[in-house]
PDB file of C-alpha atoms in Angstrom:
ATOM      1  CA  MET A   6     124.982  52.994 -26.422  1.00 54.00           C
ATOM      2  CA  HIS A   7     127.352  53.638 -29.235  1.00 62.00           C
ATOM      3  CA  PHE A   8     129.280  50.542 -30.734  1.00 72.00           C
ATOM      4  CA  ILE A   9     130.277  52.211 -34.149  1.00 79.00           C
ATOM      5  CA  SER A  10     131.367  55.749 -35.033  1.00 85.00           C
ATOM      6  CA  GLN A  11     128.801  58.783 -34.875  1.00 85.00           C
ATOM      7  CA  ASP A  12     129.715  59.364 -38.588  1.00 91.00           C
ATOM      8  CA  LEU A  13     128.554  55.697 -39.467  1.00 89.00           C
ATOM      9  CA  GLU A  14     125.404  56.182 -37.242  1.00 86.00           C
ATOM     10  CA  ASP A  15     124.591  59.474 -39.296  1.00 88.00           C
ATOM     11  CA  TYR A  16     125.259  57.717 -42.639  1.00 92.00           C
ATOM     12  CA  ILE A  17     123.150  54.827 -41.632  1.00 91.00           C
ATOM     13  CA  GLU A  18     120.035  57.317 -40.701  1.00 89.00           C
ATOM     14  CA  GLN A  19     120.728  58.946 -43.972  1.00 93.00           C
ATOM     15  CA  HIS A  20     120.164  56.188 -45.992  1.00 96.00           C
ATOM     16  CA  SER A  21     117.131  54.632 -44.283  1.00 95.00           C
ATOM     17  CA  GLU A  22     113.523  55.788 -44.486  1.00 95.00           C
ATOM     18  CA  ASN A  23     113.117  59.286 -43.050  1.00 96.00           C
ATOM     19  CA  GLU A  24     111.709  60.073 -39.811  1.00 96.00           C
ATOM     20  CA  PRO A  25     108.150  60.846 -39.977  1.00 97.00           C
ATOM     21  CA  GLU A  26     107.292  64.319 -39.127  1.00 97.00           C
ATOM     22  CA  LEU A  27     104.978  63.604 -35.846  1.00 97.00           C
ATOM     23  CA  LEU A  28     107.943  61.538 -34.621  1.00 97.00           C
ATOM     24  CA  ALA A  29     110.377  64.204 -34.888  1.00 96.00           C
ATOM     25  CA  LYS A  30     108.189  66.481 -33.094  1.00 97.00           C
ATOM     26  CA  LEU A  31     108.147  63.826 -30.336  1.00 96.00           C
ATOM     27  CA  ASN A  32     111.609  63.310 -30.406  1.00 96.00           C
ATOM     28  CA  LYS A  33     112.535  67.012 -30.144  1.00 96.00           C
ATOM     29  CA  GLU A  34     110.058  67.708 -27.637  1.00 95.00           C
ATOM     30  CA  THR A  35     111.248  64.712 -25.345  1.00 95.00           C
ATOM     31  CA  TYR A  36     114.881  66.118 -25.431  1.00 94.00           C
ATOM     32  CA  GLN A  37     113.587  69.662 -24.530  1.00 94.00           C
ATOM     33  CA  LYS A  38     111.410  68.643 -21.543  1.00 92.00           C
ATOM     34  CA  ILE A  39     111.880  64.911 -20.354  1.00 89.00           C
ATOM     35  CA  LEU A  40     114.323  63.431 -18.078  1.00 84.00           C
ATOM     36  CA  LEU A  41     116.844  60.744 -19.485  1.00 84.00           C
ATOM     37  CA  PRO A  42     116.062  61.478 -23.419  1.00 83.00           C
ATOM     38  CA  ARG A  43     118.410  58.952 -24.403  1.00 79.00           C
ATOM     39  CA  MET A  44     115.786  56.341 -23.434  1.00 81.00           C
ATOM     40  CA  LEU A  45     114.048  57.252 -26.485  1.00 84.00           C
ATOM     41  CA  SER A  46     114.157  54.592 -29.439  1.00 86.00           C
ATOM     42  CA  GLY A  47     115.032  57.408 -31.938  1.00 89.00           C
ATOM     43  CA  HIS A  48     114.907  57.411 -35.844  1.00 93.00           C
ATOM     44  CA  PHE A  49     117.053  54.651 -36.827  1.00 92.00           C
ATOM     45  CA  GLN A  50     115.667  52.155 -34.319  1.00 94.00           C
ATOM     46  CA  GLY A  51     112.262  53.533 -34.743  1.00 96.00           C
ATOM     47  CA  ARG A  52     112.302  52.757 -38.350  1.00 97.00           C
ATOM     48  CA  VAL A  53     113.630  49.335 -37.489  1.00 97.00           C
ATOM     49  CA  LEU A  54     110.718  48.709 -35.261  1.00 98.00           C
ATOM     50  CA  SER A  55     108.081  50.304 -38.000  1.00 98.00           C
ATOM     51  CA  MET A  56     109.451  47.950 -40.769  1.00 98.00           C
ATOM     52  CA  LEU A  57     109.318  44.895 -38.244  1.00 98.00           C
ATOM     53  CA  SER A  58     105.741  45.504 -37.516  1.00 98.00           C
ATOM     54  CA  LYS A  59     104.860  45.981 -41.266  1.00 98.00           C
ATOM     55  CA  LEU A  60     106.382  42.643 -41.961  1.00 98.00           C
ATOM     56  CA  ILE A  61     104.559  41.025 -39.126  1.00 98.00           C
ATOM     57  CA  ARG A  62     101.230  43.013 -39.865  1.00 98.00           C
ATOM     58  CA  PRO A  63     100.025  42.325 -36.121  1.00 98.00           C
ATOM     59  CA  VAL A  64      96.540  42.746 -34.811  1.00 98.00           C
ATOM     60  CA  ASN A  65      97.321  42.924 -31.168  1.00 98.00           C
ATOM     61  CA  ILE A  66     100.763  44.600 -29.742  1.00 98.00           C
ATOM     62  CA  LEU A  67     101.828  44.722 -26.421  1.00 98.00           C
ATOM     63  CA  GLU A  68     104.627  47.325 -25.311  1.00 98.00           C
ATOM     64  CA  ILE A  69     106.214  47.134 -21.639  1.00 98.00           C
ATOM     65  CA  GLY A  70     107.830  50.497 -21.307  1.00 97.00           C
ATOM     66  CA  THR A  71     106.073  53.375 -22.820  1.00 97.00           C
ATOM     67  CA  TYR A  72     108.359  56.287 -21.889  1.00 96.00           C
ATOM     68  CA  THR A  73     107.056  59.212 -24.195  1.00 96.00           C
ATOM     69  CA  GLY A  74     105.299  56.985 -26.823  1.00 97.00           C
ATOM     70  CA  TYR A  75     108.076  57.048 -29.763  1.00 97.00           C
ATOM     71  CA  ALA A  76     108.145  53.179 -30.065  1.00 97.00           C
ATOM     72  CA  ALA A  77     104.658  52.812 -29.603  1.00 98.00           C
ATOM     73  CA  LEU A  78     103.932  54.925 -32.472  1.00 98.00           C
ATOM     74  CA  CYS A  79     106.251  52.922 -34.805  1.00 98.00           C
ATOM     75  CA  LEU A  80     104.898  49.728 -33.832  1.00 98.00           C
ATOM     76  CA  CYS A  81     101.764  50.962 -34.810  1.00 98.00           C
ATOM     77  CA  GLU A  82     102.415  51.748 -38.366  1.00 98.00           C
ATOM     78  CA  GLY A  83     102.278  48.050 -39.312  1.00 98.00           C
ATOM     79  CA  MET A  84      99.217  47.304 -37.116  1.00 98.00           C
ATOM     80  CA  GLN A  85      95.977  46.144 -38.991  1.00 98.00           C
ATOM     81  CA  GLU A  86      93.087  48.307 -39.135  1.00 95.00           C
ATOM     82  CA  LYS A  87      91.146  46.911 -36.400  1.00 94.00           C
ATOM     83  CA  GLY A  88      94.190  46.382 -34.329  1.00 98.00           C
ATOM     84  CA  GLN A  89      95.163  47.417 -30.916  1.00 98.00           C
ATOM     85  CA  LEU A  90      98.396  48.286 -29.056  1.00 98.00           C
ATOM     86  CA  HIS A  91      98.398  47.963 -25.271  1.00 98.00           C
ATOM     87  CA  THR A  92     101.276  50.129 -23.691  1.00 98.00           C
ATOM     88  CA  ILE A  93     102.286  49.677 -20.018  1.00 98.00           C
ATOM     89  CA  ASP A  94     104.449  52.271 -17.858  1.00 97.00           C
ATOM     90  CA  ILE A  95     104.869  53.281 -14.292  1.00 96.00           C
ATOM     91  CA  LYS A  96     105.416  57.020 -14.783  1.00 95.00           C
ATOM     92  CA  GLU A  97     102.242  58.700 -14.127  1.00 96.00           C
ATOM     93  CA  GLU A  98     103.916  62.259 -15.103  1.00 96.00           C
ATOM     94  CA  LEU A  99     104.004  61.222 -18.505  1.00 96.00           C
ATOM     95  CA  ILE A 100     100.448  59.846 -19.248  1.00 97.00           C
ATOM     96  CA  ASP A 101      99.475  63.100 -20.700  1.00 97.00           C
ATOM     97  CA  PHE A 102     102.536  63.526 -22.859  1.00 97.00           C
ATOM     98  CA  GLN A 103     102.006  60.382 -24.458  1.00 97.00           C
ATOM     99  CA  ARG A 104      98.432  60.894 -24.897  1.00 98.00           C
ATOM    100  CA  LYS A 105      99.026  64.402 -26.975  1.00 98.00           C
ATOM    101  CA  TYR A 106     101.110  62.453 -29.528  1.00 98.00           C
ATOM    102  CA  PHE A 107      99.003  59.372 -29.498  1.00 98.00           C
ATOM    103  CA  ASP A 108      95.688  61.375 -30.199  1.00 98.00           C
ATOM    104  CA  ALA A 109      97.773  63.311 -32.854  1.00 98.00           C
ATOM    105  CA  SER A 110      98.245  59.921 -34.964  1.00 98.00           C
ATOM    106  CA  PRO A 111      95.994  57.829 -37.040  1.00 97.00           C
ATOM    107  CA  TRP A 112      96.018  55.363 -34.142  1.00 98.00           C
ATOM    108  CA  GLY A 113      94.762  57.397 -30.965  1.00 96.00           C
ATOM    109  CA  LYS A 114      91.551  55.333 -30.158  1.00 97.00           C
ATOM    110  CA  GLN A 115      93.682  52.055 -30.739  1.00 98.00           C
ATOM    111  CA  ILE A 116      96.235  52.540 -28.033  1.00 98.00           C
ATOM    112  CA  PHE A 117      95.566  51.715 -24.467  1.00 98.00           C
ATOM    113  CA  GLN A 118      97.606  53.059 -21.688  1.00 98.00           C
ATOM    114  CA  HIS A 119      97.989  51.118 -18.684  1.00 98.00           C
ATOM    115  CA  LEU A 120      99.491  52.685 -15.545  1.00 98.00           C
ATOM    116  CA  GLY A 121     101.512  50.609 -12.951  1.00 97.00           C
ATOM    117  CA  GLU A 122     103.601  47.613 -12.429  1.00 97.00           C
ATOM    118  CA  ALA A 123     103.698  45.433 -15.697  1.00 97.00           C
ATOM    119  CA  ILE A 124     103.811  42.541 -13.433  1.00 97.00           C
ATOM    120  CA  ALA A 125     100.588  43.021 -12.042  1.00 97.00           C
ATOM    121  CA  ILE A 126      99.102  44.243 -15.083  1.00 98.00           C
ATOM    122  CA  ILE A 127     100.054  41.862 -18.101  1.00 98.00           C
ATOM    123  CA  PRO A 128      97.932  38.895 -16.230  1.00 97.00           C
ATOM    124  CA  THR A 129      94.916  41.020 -16.650  1.00 97.00           C
ATOM    125  CA  LEU A 130      95.200  41.404 -20.286  1.00 97.00           C
ATOM    126  CA  ASP A 131      92.718  39.172 -21.818  1.00 96.00           C
ATOM    127  CA  VAL A 132      94.341  39.305 -25.465  1.00 95.00           C
ATOM    128  CA  LYS A 133      96.682  36.935 -27.402  1.00 98.00           C
ATOM    129  CA  PHE A 134      99.444  38.897 -28.996  1.00 98.00           C
ATOM    130  CA  ASP A 135     101.350  39.278 -32.391  1.00 98.00           C
ATOM    131  CA  LEU A 136     104.022  41.676 -31.518  1.00 98.00           C
ATOM    132  CA  VAL A 137     105.762  42.274 -28.053  1.00 98.00           C
ATOM    133  CA  PHE A 138     108.142  44.833 -27.243  1.00 98.00           C
ATOM    134  CA  ILE A 139     109.956  44.781 -24.020  1.00 98.00           C
ATOM    135  CA  ASP A 140     111.826  48.128 -23.072  1.00 96.00           C
ATOM    136  CA  ALA A 141     111.469  48.405 -19.288  1.00 96.00           C
ATOM    137  CA  ASP A 142     113.261  47.359 -16.133  1.00 95.00           C
ATOM    138  CA  LYS A 143     115.986  45.055 -16.695  1.00 95.00           C
ATOM    139  CA  GLU A 144     115.436  43.269 -13.383  1.00 96.00           C
ATOM    140  CA  ASN A 145     112.066  41.987 -14.499  1.00 97.00           C
ATOM    141  CA  TYR A 146     113.209  40.873 -18.050  1.00 98.00           C
ATOM    142  CA  LEU A 147     112.926  37.041 -16.970  1.00 98.00           C
ATOM    143  CA  ASN A 148     109.566  37.632 -15.283  1.00 98.00           C
ATOM    144  CA  TYR A 149     108.009  39.191 -18.268  1.00 98.00           C
ATOM    145  CA  TRP A 150     109.262  36.689 -20.674  1.00 98.00           C
ATOM    146  CA  GLU A 151     107.758  34.038 -18.723  1.00 98.00           C
ATOM    147  CA  MET A 152     104.508  35.679 -18.488  1.00 97.00           C
ATOM    148  CA  ILE A 153     104.171  36.765 -22.273  1.00 98.00           C
ATOM    149  CA  VAL A 154     105.270  33.613 -23.829  1.00 98.00           C
ATOM    150  CA  PRO A 155     101.776  31.716 -22.853  1.00 97.00           C
ATOM    151  CA  LYS A 156     100.074  34.889 -24.295  1.00 98.00           C
ATOM    152  CA  MET A 157     101.521  34.792 -27.871  1.00 98.00           C
ATOM    153  CA  ASN A 158     100.077  33.467 -31.019  1.00 98.00           C
ATOM    154  CA  LYS A 159     101.968  31.122 -33.092  1.00 98.00           C
ATOM    155  CA  GLY A 160     104.519  32.760 -35.038  1.00 98.00           C
ATOM    156  CA  GLY A 161     104.259  35.899 -33.093  1.00 98.00           C
ATOM    157  CA  ILE A 162     107.358  37.936 -32.422  1.00 98.00           C
ATOM    158  CA  ILE A 163     108.928  39.326 -29.241  1.00 98.00           C
ATOM    159  CA  LEU A 164     111.329  42.145 -29.324  1.00 98.00           C
ATOM    160  CA  SER A 165     113.491  42.612 -26.373  1.00 98.00           C
ATOM    161  CA  ASP A 166     115.452  46.150 -26.138  1.00 97.00           C
ATOM    162  CA  ASN A 167     119.121  47.043 -24.583  1.00 95.00           C
ATOM    163  CA  VAL A 168     120.142  43.085 -24.400  1.00 96.00           C
ATOM    164  CA  LEU A 169     123.746  44.431 -25.064  1.00 95.00           C
ATOM    165  CA  TRP A 170     123.525  46.796 -22.165  1.00 93.00           C
ATOM    166  CA  SER A 171     126.215  49.275 -23.314  1.00 89.00           C
ATOM    167  CA  GLY A 172     128.720  46.163 -23.482  1.00 90.00           C
ATOM    168  CA  LYS A 173     128.400  45.493 -19.731  1.00 91.00           C
ATOM    169  CA  ILE A 174     127.555  41.968 -20.574  1.00 91.00           C
ATOM    170  CA  LEU A 175     131.073  41.394 -22.016  1.00 92.00           C
ATOM    171  CA  GLU A 176     132.772  42.696 -18.614  1.00 92.00           C
ATOM    172  CA  PRO A 177     133.107  41.567 -15.341  1.00 93.00           C
ATOM    173  CA  VAL A 178     130.076  41.755 -13.454  1.00 93.00           C
ATOM    174  CA  HIS A 179     129.888  43.848 -10.356  1.00 92.00           C
ATOM    175  CA  PRO A 180     128.215  42.206  -7.368  1.00 91.00           C
ATOM    176  CA  ASN A 181     125.503  44.656  -6.970  1.00 93.00           C
ATOM    177  CA  ASP A 182     124.989  44.994 -10.782  1.00 95.00           C
ATOM    178  CA  VAL A 183     121.706  42.876 -10.634  1.00 96.00           C
ATOM    179  CA  SER A 184     120.645  44.431 -14.071  1.00 95.00           C
ATOM    180  CA  THR A 185     123.592  42.934 -16.044  1.00 96.00           C
ATOM    181  CA  LYS A 186     123.300  39.582 -14.193  1.00 97.00           C
ATOM    182  CA  VAL A 187     119.750  39.287 -15.043  1.00 97.00           C
ATOM    183  CA  LEU A 188     120.337  40.249 -18.799  1.00 97.00           C
ATOM    184  CA  LEU A 189     123.185  37.817 -19.097  1.00 97.00           C
ATOM    185  CA  GLU A 190     120.633  35.039 -17.871  1.00 97.00           C
ATOM    186  CA  TYR A 191     118.020  36.350 -20.246  1.00 98.00           C
ATOM    187  CA  ASN A 192     120.032  36.312 -23.249  1.00 98.00           C
ATOM    188  CA  LEU A 193     121.074  32.677 -22.499  1.00 98.00           C
ATOM    189  CA  LEU A 194     117.281  31.871 -21.794  1.00 98.00           C
ATOM    190  CA  LEU A 195     116.312  33.542 -25.093  1.00 98.00           C
ATOM    191  CA  LYS A 196     118.825  31.279 -27.165  1.00 97.00           C
ATOM    192  CA  ASN A 197     118.070  28.027 -25.496  1.00 97.00           C
ATOM    193  CA  ASP A 198     114.325  28.340 -24.997  1.00 98.00           C
ATOM    194  CA  PRO A 199     112.719  25.633 -27.101  1.00 98.00           C
ATOM    195  CA  ARG A 200     109.191  27.656 -27.801  1.00 98.00           C
ATOM    196  CA  VAL A 201     111.199  30.362 -29.801  1.00 98.00           C
ATOM    197  CA  GLU A 202     113.802  30.825 -32.326  1.00 98.00           C
ATOM    198  CA  THR A 203     115.869  33.853 -31.743  1.00 98.00           C
ATOM    199  CA  VAL A 204     118.531  36.241 -33.295  1.00 98.00           C
ATOM    200  CA  LEU A 205     120.143  39.145 -31.577  1.00 97.00           C
ATOM    201  CA  LEU A 206     120.950  41.969 -33.833  1.00 95.00           C
ATOM    202  CA  PRO A 207     123.513  44.639 -32.864  1.00 91.00           C
ATOM    203  CA  ILE A 208     121.282  47.731 -33.410  1.00 90.00           C
ATOM    204  CA  ARG A 209     121.710  50.523 -30.748  1.00 86.00           C
ATOM    205  CA  ASP A 210     121.909  48.946 -27.473  1.00 90.00           C
ATOM    206  CA  GLY A 211     120.672  45.445 -28.746  1.00 94.00           C
ATOM    207  CA  LEU A 212     117.560  44.239 -29.919  1.00 97.00           C
ATOM    208  CA  THR A 213     116.651  40.646 -29.669  1.00 98.00           C
ATOM    209  CA  VAL A 214     114.011  39.242 -32.249  1.00 98.00           C
ATOM    210  CA  SER A 215     112.356  35.956 -30.987  1.00 98.00           C
ATOM    211  CA  ARG A 216     109.777  33.974 -33.134  1.00 98.00           C
ATOM    212  CA  ILE A 217     107.136  31.812 -31.213  1.00 98.00           C
ATOM    213  CA  LEU A 218     107.203  28.176 -32.501  1.00 98.00           C
TER     214      LEU A 218
END
């Protein structure tokens, strides 16, 4: 996850926008109570997501992979007044944790939680999206992409997380490593898909920004 020194990461955070109080509390409680807390977007990436959302000013947002809701709240910061965020996750045990923080935010009534497999849920959403954040099981990234692109408004943005996969995309791929194989194919697809223009940012574990043409 760390491609630059911890000292430099600390400097970057110190010279970026401060982490909002509610998100700092969510961050702390996630590390105290939830398994695999490093999955959390965290302060710096969260401010990047917030800034992108504020630049895009989306009406409808889709998030695939809610975890504890940190990224969802960051994305809501740029959402238009009558906007909606739909977020999908398979972990029923996190629903109440997410909802506690969603309801403590200004966007509680605009955030819709969906429990189950994203592959099954995405086709049921009769919405055109302006902003999508993919941060779920890597094995399905290709499937998510093909399901989402037709649901995007022109000029909409798809953000894909973990596309550098802790540097594994540069290493020999183990025959049983499905996730790395899929991400290699996924990164190539996004570079060559004529429906989008793409830039891969070396932020945290890799964040791709793809704009619908």
